[in-house]
């Protein structure tokens, strides 16, 4: 149990740090971070704090979908954005394609490893993943359709609000699935 709790906490903090690195790379973000950044641009609230707020609001969407949060769900809402905000406070923006590419790669690798850690701890899905599985369970839509619909929506809305979409967005989309697929069996506590 102690190992699972530590793994959950480390994974969620690492996830936020990885997202922060992709922000500092400045080449484009994953859809939910584009959305958070767009809201941050519009409100003046830090992107990490917006990430926490969005996580809580997404959790409210679970109610009509009849999803139940786990300890990991609540920890996700509290830690990912907080870790992201703390990382952004100490890591400066990077300039130049080589540096930006290296920081983007580091961020994507951190997010993949972090996903393996927190998912492998088996304390419940994050609020965004629970939204996807809740839509699937409630309406019977295929998982891929739920994921695509939700992520495309937050990507477009985030971009319209001023979030960064670019080559990093594409690279994240291409590489995150295979990297998480490789990380999960290595970090699964079962």
PDB file of C-alpha atoms in Angstrom:
ATOM      1  CA  UNK A   1       0.000   0.000   0.000  1.00  0.00           C
ATOM      2  CA  UNK A   2       2.805   2.454   0.866  1.00  0.00           C
ATOM      3  CA  UNK A   3       4.471   1.802  -2.489  1.00  0.00           C
ATOM      4  CA  UNK A   4       1.189   2.464  -4.312  1.00  0.00           C
ATOM      5  CA  UNK A   5       0.609   5.740  -2.458  1.00  0.00           C
ATOM      6  CA  UNK A   6       4.166   6.948  -3.103  1.00  0.00           C
ATOM      7  CA  UNK A   7       3.878   5.893  -6.750  1.00  0.00           C
ATOM      8  CA  UNK A   8       0.597   7.812  -7.101  1.00  0.00           C
ATOM      9  CA  UNK A   9       2.000  10.987  -5.541  1.00  0.00           C
ATOM     10  CA  UNK A  10       5.276  10.885  -7.486  1.00  0.00           C
ATOM     11  CA  UNK A  11       3.391  10.154 -10.705  1.00  0.00           C
ATOM     12  CA  UNK A  12       0.995  13.074 -10.312  1.00  0.00           C
ATOM     13  CA  UNK A  13       3.783  15.520  -9.427  1.00  0.00           C
ATOM     14  CA  UNK A  14       5.891  14.281 -12.331  1.00  0.00           C
ATOM     15  CA  UNK A  15       2.887  14.637 -14.660  1.00  0.00           C
ATOM     16  CA  UNK A  16       2.526  18.311 -13.733  1.00  0.00           C
ATOM     17  CA  UNK A  17       6.266  18.885 -14.137  1.00  0.00           C
ATOM     18  CA  UNK A  18       6.194  17.227 -17.567  1.00  0.00           C
ATOM     19  CA  UNK A  19       3.317  19.437 -18.684  1.00  0.00           C
ATOM     20  CA  UNK A  20       5.233  22.474 -17.435  1.00  0.00           C
ATOM     21  CA  UNK A  21       8.248  21.457 -19.531  1.00  0.00           C
ATOM     22  CA  UNK A  22       6.063  21.302 -22.644  1.00  0.00           C
ATOM     23  CA  UNK A  23       4.817  24.808 -21.825  1.00  0.00           C
ATOM     24  CA  UNK A  24       8.388  26.069 -21.464  1.00  0.00           C
ATOM     25  CA  UNK A  25       9.379  24.427 -24.764  1.00  0.00           C
ATOM     26  CA  UNK A  26       6.888  26.733 -26.496  1.00  0.00           C
ATOM     27  CA  UNK A  27       6.287  24.397 -29.450  1.00  0.00           C
ATOM     28  CA  UNK A  28       2.705  23.344 -28.719  1.00  0.00           C
ATOM     29  CA  UNK A  29       0.871  21.530 -25.958  1.00  0.00           C
ATOM     30  CA  UNK A  30      -1.404  18.561 -25.419  1.00  0.00           C
ATOM     31  CA  UNK A  31      -5.124  19.414 -25.821  1.00  0.00           C
ATOM     32  CA  UNK A  32      -5.989  19.826 -22.136  1.00  0.00           C
ATOM     33  CA  UNK A  33      -2.938  22.015 -21.515  1.00  0.00           C
ATOM     34  CA  UNK A  34      -3.836  24.123 -24.593  1.00  0.00           C
ATOM     35  CA  UNK A  35      -7.259  24.579 -22.976  1.00  0.00           C
ATOM     36  CA  UNK A  36      -5.765  25.478 -19.579  1.00  0.00           C
ATOM     37  CA  UNK A  37      -3.304  27.878 -21.189  1.00  0.00           C
ATOM     38  CA  UNK A  38      -6.094  29.552 -23.171  1.00  0.00           C
ATOM     39  CA  UNK A  39      -8.090  30.043 -19.978  1.00  0.00           C
ATOM     40  CA  UNK A  40      -4.968  31.311 -18.208  1.00  0.00           C
ATOM     41  CA  UNK A  41      -4.396  33.858 -20.985  1.00  0.00           C
ATOM     42  CA  UNK A  42      -7.984  35.068 -20.687  1.00  0.00           C
ATOM     43  CA  UNK A  43      -8.174  35.177 -16.885  1.00  0.00           C
ATOM     44  CA  UNK A  44      -4.636  35.999 -15.792  1.00  0.00           C
ATOM     45  CA  UNK A  45      -4.696  33.024 -13.411  1.00  0.00           C
ATOM     46  CA  UNK A  46      -1.642  30.750 -13.575  1.00  0.00           C
ATOM     47  CA  UNK A  47      -1.954  27.784 -15.922  1.00  0.00           C
ATOM     48  CA  UNK A  48      -1.293  25.306 -13.108  1.00  0.00           C
ATOM     49  CA  UNK A  49      -4.060  26.758 -10.976  1.00  0.00           C
ATOM     50  CA  UNK A  50      -6.369  26.697 -14.005  1.00  0.00           C
ATOM     51  CA  UNK A  51      -5.455  23.017 -14.471  1.00  0.00           C
ATOM     52  CA  UNK A  52      -6.623  22.317 -10.906  1.00  0.00           C
ATOM     53  CA  UNK A  53      -9.839  24.304 -11.407  1.00  0.00           C
ATOM     54  CA  UNK A  54     -10.613  22.573 -14.709  1.00  0.00           C
ATOM     55  CA  UNK A  55      -9.990  19.186 -13.073  1.00  0.00           C
ATOM     56  CA  UNK A  56     -12.556  20.027 -10.385  1.00  0.00           C
ATOM     57  CA  UNK A  57     -15.098  21.264 -12.951  1.00  0.00           C
ATOM     58  CA  UNK A  58     -14.612  18.139 -15.074  1.00  0.00           C
ATOM     59  CA  UNK A  59     -15.216  16.082 -11.939  1.00  0.00           C
ATOM     60  CA  UNK A  60     -18.639  17.752 -11.655  1.00  0.00           C
ATOM     61  CA  UNK A  61     -19.421  16.425 -15.145  1.00  0.00           C
ATOM     62  CA  UNK A  62     -19.000  12.933 -13.707  1.00  0.00           C
ATOM     63  CA  UNK A  63     -22.242  13.301 -11.712  1.00  0.00           C
ATOM     64  CA  UNK A  64     -24.675  12.858 -14.635  1.00  0.00           C
ATOM     65  CA  UNK A  65     -22.346  10.191 -16.077  1.00  0.00           C
ATOM     66  CA  UNK A  66     -22.592   8.220 -12.798  1.00  0.00           C
ATOM     67  CA  UNK A  67     -18.824   8.011 -12.373  1.00  0.00           C
ATOM     68  CA  UNK A  68     -17.284   7.658  -8.926  1.00  0.00           C
ATOM     69  CA  UNK A  69     -13.974   9.320  -8.093  1.00  0.00           C
ATOM     70  CA  UNK A  70     -11.189   7.477  -6.353  1.00  0.00           C
ATOM     71  CA  UNK A  71      -8.440   8.777  -4.104  1.00  0.00           C
ATOM     72  CA  UNK A  72      -6.290   9.132  -7.231  1.00  0.00           C
ATOM     73  CA  UNK A  73      -8.939  11.298  -8.880  1.00  0.00           C
ATOM     74  CA  UNK A  74      -8.939  13.791  -6.016  1.00  0.00           C
ATOM     75  CA  UNK A  75      -5.142  13.710  -5.719  1.00  0.00           C
ATOM     76  CA  UNK A  76      -4.931  14.383  -9.471  1.00  0.00           C
ATOM     77  CA  UNK A  77      -7.035  17.525  -9.097  1.00  0.00           C
ATOM     78  CA  UNK A  78      -4.879  18.785  -6.229  1.00  0.00           C
ATOM     79  CA  UNK A  79      -1.375  17.827  -7.385  1.00  0.00           C
ATOM     80  CA  UNK A  80      -1.011  18.007 -11.175  1.00  0.00           C
ATOM     81  CA  UNK A  81      -1.692  21.722 -11.524  1.00  0.00           C
ATOM     82  CA  UNK A  82       0.141  22.577  -8.316  1.00  0.00           C
ATOM     83  CA  UNK A  83       3.243  20.726  -9.513  1.00  0.00           C
ATOM     84  CA  UNK A  84       2.912  22.386 -12.892  1.00  0.00           C
ATOM     85  CA  UNK A  85       2.710  25.849 -11.332  1.00  0.00           C
ATOM     86  CA  UNK A  86       5.721  25.146  -9.076  1.00  0.00           C
ATOM     87  CA  UNK A  87       7.789  23.870 -12.015  1.00  0.00           C
ATOM     88  CA  UNK A  88       6.914  26.913 -14.122  1.00  0.00           C
ATOM     89  CA  UNK A  89       8.087  29.123 -11.256  1.00  0.00           C
ATOM     90  CA  UNK A  90      11.622  27.682 -11.419  1.00  0.00           C
ATOM     91  CA  UNK A  91      12.095  26.609 -15.060  1.00  0.00           C
ATOM     92  CA  UNK A  92      12.562  29.472 -17.536  1.00  0.00           C
ATOM     93  CA  UNK A  93      11.316  29.450 -21.155  1.00  0.00           C
ATOM     94  CA  UNK A  94      13.714  27.922 -23.682  1.00  0.00           C
ATOM     95  CA  UNK A  95      14.765  29.432 -27.012  1.00  0.00           C
ATOM     96  CA  UNK A  96      16.215  27.900 -30.131  1.00  0.00           C
ATOM     97  CA  UNK A  97      14.891  24.819 -31.893  1.00  0.00           C
ATOM     98  CA  UNK A  98      17.423  22.420 -30.372  1.00  0.00           C
ATOM     99  CA  UNK A  99      16.773  23.461 -26.776  1.00  0.00           C
ATOM    100  CA  UNK A 100      13.025  23.670 -27.309  1.00  0.00           C
ATOM    101  CA  UNK A 101      12.939  20.234 -28.937  1.00  0.00           C
ATOM    102  CA  UNK A 102      14.952  18.698 -26.101  1.00  0.00           C
ATOM    103  CA  UNK A 103      12.687  20.242 -23.450  1.00  0.00           C
ATOM    104  CA  UNK A 104       9.574  19.129 -25.346  1.00  0.00           C
ATOM    105  CA  UNK A 105      10.938  15.564 -25.555  1.00  0.00           C
ATOM    106  CA  UNK A 106      11.754  15.620 -21.836  1.00  0.00           C
ATOM    107  CA  UNK A 107       8.247  16.851 -21.062  1.00  0.00           C
ATOM    108  CA  UNK A 108       6.558  14.147 -23.151  1.00  0.00           C
ATOM    109  CA  UNK A 109       8.767  11.462 -21.583  1.00  0.00           C
ATOM    110  CA  UNK A 110       7.938  12.768 -18.090  1.00  0.00           C
ATOM    111  CA  UNK A 111       4.207  12.710 -18.842  1.00  0.00           C
ATOM    112  CA  UNK A 112       4.452   9.153 -20.190  1.00  0.00           C
ATOM    113  CA  UNK A 113       6.414   7.872 -17.181  1.00  0.00           C
ATOM    114  CA  UNK A 114       4.114   9.773 -14.833  1.00  0.00           C
ATOM    115  CA  UNK A 115       1.067   8.222 -16.499  1.00  0.00           C
ATOM    116  CA  UNK A 116       2.529   4.775 -15.953  1.00  0.00           C
ATOM    117  CA  UNK A 117       3.169   5.617 -12.312  1.00  0.00           C
ATOM    118  CA  UNK A 118      -0.191   7.073 -11.365  1.00  0.00           C
ATOM    119  CA  UNK A 119      -2.317   4.723 -13.488  1.00  0.00           C
ATOM    120  CA  UNK A 120      -0.238   1.753 -12.323  1.00  0.00           C
ATOM    121  CA  UNK A 121      -0.963   2.666  -8.693  1.00  0.00           C
ATOM    122  CA  UNK A 122      -4.660   1.824  -9.273  1.00  0.00           C
ATOM    123  CA  UNK A 123      -6.269   4.591  -7.212  1.00  0.00           C
ATOM    124  CA  UNK A 124      -8.797   5.724  -9.813  1.00  0.00           C
ATOM    125  CA  UNK A 125      -8.673   7.642 -13.084  1.00  0.00           C
ATOM    126  CA  UNK A 126      -7.897  11.302 -13.438  1.00  0.00           C
ATOM    127  CA  UNK A 127     -10.902  13.568 -13.979  1.00  0.00           C
ATOM    128  CA  UNK A 128     -10.306  13.870 -17.731  1.00  0.00           C
ATOM    129  CA  UNK A 129      -9.933  10.107 -18.253  1.00  0.00           C
ATOM    130  CA  UNK A 130     -13.035   9.491 -16.155  1.00  0.00           C
ATOM    131  CA  UNK A 131     -14.966  11.865 -18.385  1.00  0.00           C
ATOM    132  CA  UNK A 132     -13.988   9.749 -21.393  1.00  0.00           C
ATOM    133  CA  UNK A 133     -14.873   6.435 -19.750  1.00  0.00           C
ATOM    134  CA  UNK A 134     -18.069   7.958 -18.330  1.00  0.00           C
ATOM    135  CA  UNK A 135     -19.234   9.048 -21.780  1.00  0.00           C
ATOM    136  CA  UNK A 136     -18.457   5.552 -23.043  1.00  0.00           C
ATOM    137  CA  UNK A 137     -20.373   3.899 -20.213  1.00  0.00           C
ATOM    138  CA  UNK A 138     -23.370   6.231 -20.323  1.00  0.00           C
ATOM    139  CA  UNK A 139     -23.886   6.505 -24.083  1.00  0.00           C
ATOM    140  CA  UNK A 140     -22.106   3.434 -25.422  1.00  0.00           C
ATOM    141  CA  UNK A 141     -19.887   5.457 -27.731  1.00  0.00           C
ATOM    142  CA  UNK A 142     -16.543   3.841 -28.607  1.00  0.00           C
ATOM    143  CA  UNK A 143     -13.667   4.930 -26.326  1.00  0.00           C
ATOM    144  CA  UNK A 144     -11.753   6.367 -29.288  1.00  0.00           C
ATOM    145  CA  UNK A 145     -14.773   8.490 -30.266  1.00  0.00           C
ATOM    146  CA  UNK A 146     -15.210   9.772 -26.710  1.00  0.00           C
ATOM    147  CA  UNK A 147     -11.528  10.634 -26.440  1.00  0.00           C
ATOM    148  CA  UNK A 148     -11.380  12.252 -29.870  1.00  0.00           C
ATOM    149  CA  UNK A 149     -14.529  14.320 -29.267  1.00  0.00           C
ATOM    150  CA  UNK A 150     -13.445  15.583 -25.861  1.00  0.00           C
ATOM    151  CA  UNK A 151      -9.829  16.276 -26.803  1.00  0.00           C
ATOM    152  CA  UNK A 152     -10.664  17.912 -30.142  1.00  0.00           C
ATOM    153  CA  UNK A 153     -13.185  20.154 -28.384  1.00  0.00           C
ATOM    154  CA  UNK A 154     -10.803  21.329 -25.645  1.00  0.00           C
ATOM    155  CA  UNK A 155      -8.002  21.746 -28.207  1.00  0.00           C
ATOM    156  CA  UNK A 156     -10.059  24.004 -30.475  1.00  0.00           C
ATOM    157  CA  UNK A 157     -11.572  26.006 -27.604  1.00  0.00           C
ATOM    158  CA  UNK A 158      -8.159  26.373 -25.967  1.00  0.00           C
ATOM    159  CA  UNK A 159      -6.578  27.504 -29.234  1.00  0.00           C
ATOM    160  CA  UNK A 160      -9.358  30.065 -29.763  1.00  0.00           C
ATOM    161  CA  UNK A 161      -8.704  31.354 -26.230  1.00  0.00           C
ATOM    162  CA  UNK A 162      -4.980  31.804 -26.949  1.00  0.00           C
ATOM    163  CA  UNK A 163      -3.421  28.428 -26.077  1.00  0.00           C
ATOM    164  CA  UNK A 164      -0.345  27.261 -27.982  1.00  0.00           C
ATOM    165  CA  UNK A 165      -0.921  24.728 -30.765  1.00  0.00           C
ATOM    166  CA  UNK A 166       2.030  23.673 -32.907  1.00  0.00           C
ATOM    167  CA  UNK A 167       4.402  20.910 -33.834  1.00  0.00           C
ATOM    168  CA  UNK A 168       4.646  19.971 -30.151  1.00  0.00           C
ATOM    169  CA  UNK A 169       0.898  19.272 -30.146  1.00  0.00           C
ATOM    170  CA  UNK A 170       1.324  16.861 -33.053  1.00  0.00           C
ATOM    171  CA  UNK A 171       4.408  15.196 -31.565  1.00  0.00           C
ATOM    172  CA  UNK A 172       2.659  14.780 -28.216  1.00  0.00           C
ATOM    173  CA  UNK A 173      -0.318  13.142 -29.926  1.00  0.00           C
ATOM    174  CA  UNK A 174       1.896  10.784 -31.940  1.00  0.00           C
ATOM    175  CA  UNK A 175       4.230   9.680 -29.151  1.00  0.00           C
ATOM    176  CA  UNK A 176       2.229   9.745 -25.905  1.00  0.00           C
ATOM    177  CA  UNK A 177       0.180   6.616 -26.656  1.00  0.00           C
ATOM    178  CA  UNK A 178       3.115   4.328 -27.465  1.00  0.00           C
ATOM    179  CA  UNK A 179       5.187   5.722 -24.579  1.00  0.00           C
ATOM    180  CA  UNK A 180       2.411   5.195 -22.014  1.00  0.00           C
ATOM    181  CA  UNK A 181       1.827   1.745 -23.498  1.00  0.00           C
ATOM    182  CA  UNK A 182       5.486   0.939 -22.776  1.00  0.00           C
ATOM    183  CA  UNK A 183       5.441   2.521 -19.288  1.00  0.00           C
ATOM    184  CA  UNK A 184       2.291   0.877 -17.943  1.00  0.00           C
ATOM    185  CA  UNK A 185       3.500  -2.731 -17.741  1.00  0.00           C
ATOM    186  CA  UNK A 186       6.754  -1.612 -16.134  1.00  0.00           C
ATOM    187  CA  UNK A 187       5.023   0.421 -13.432  1.00  0.00           C
ATOM    188  CA  UNK A 188       1.831  -1.519 -12.755  1.00  0.00           C
ATOM    189  CA  UNK A 189       1.655  -2.440  -9.061  1.00  0.00           C
ATOM    190  CA  UNK A 190      -0.431  -5.555  -9.713  1.00  0.00           C
TER     191      UNK A 190
END
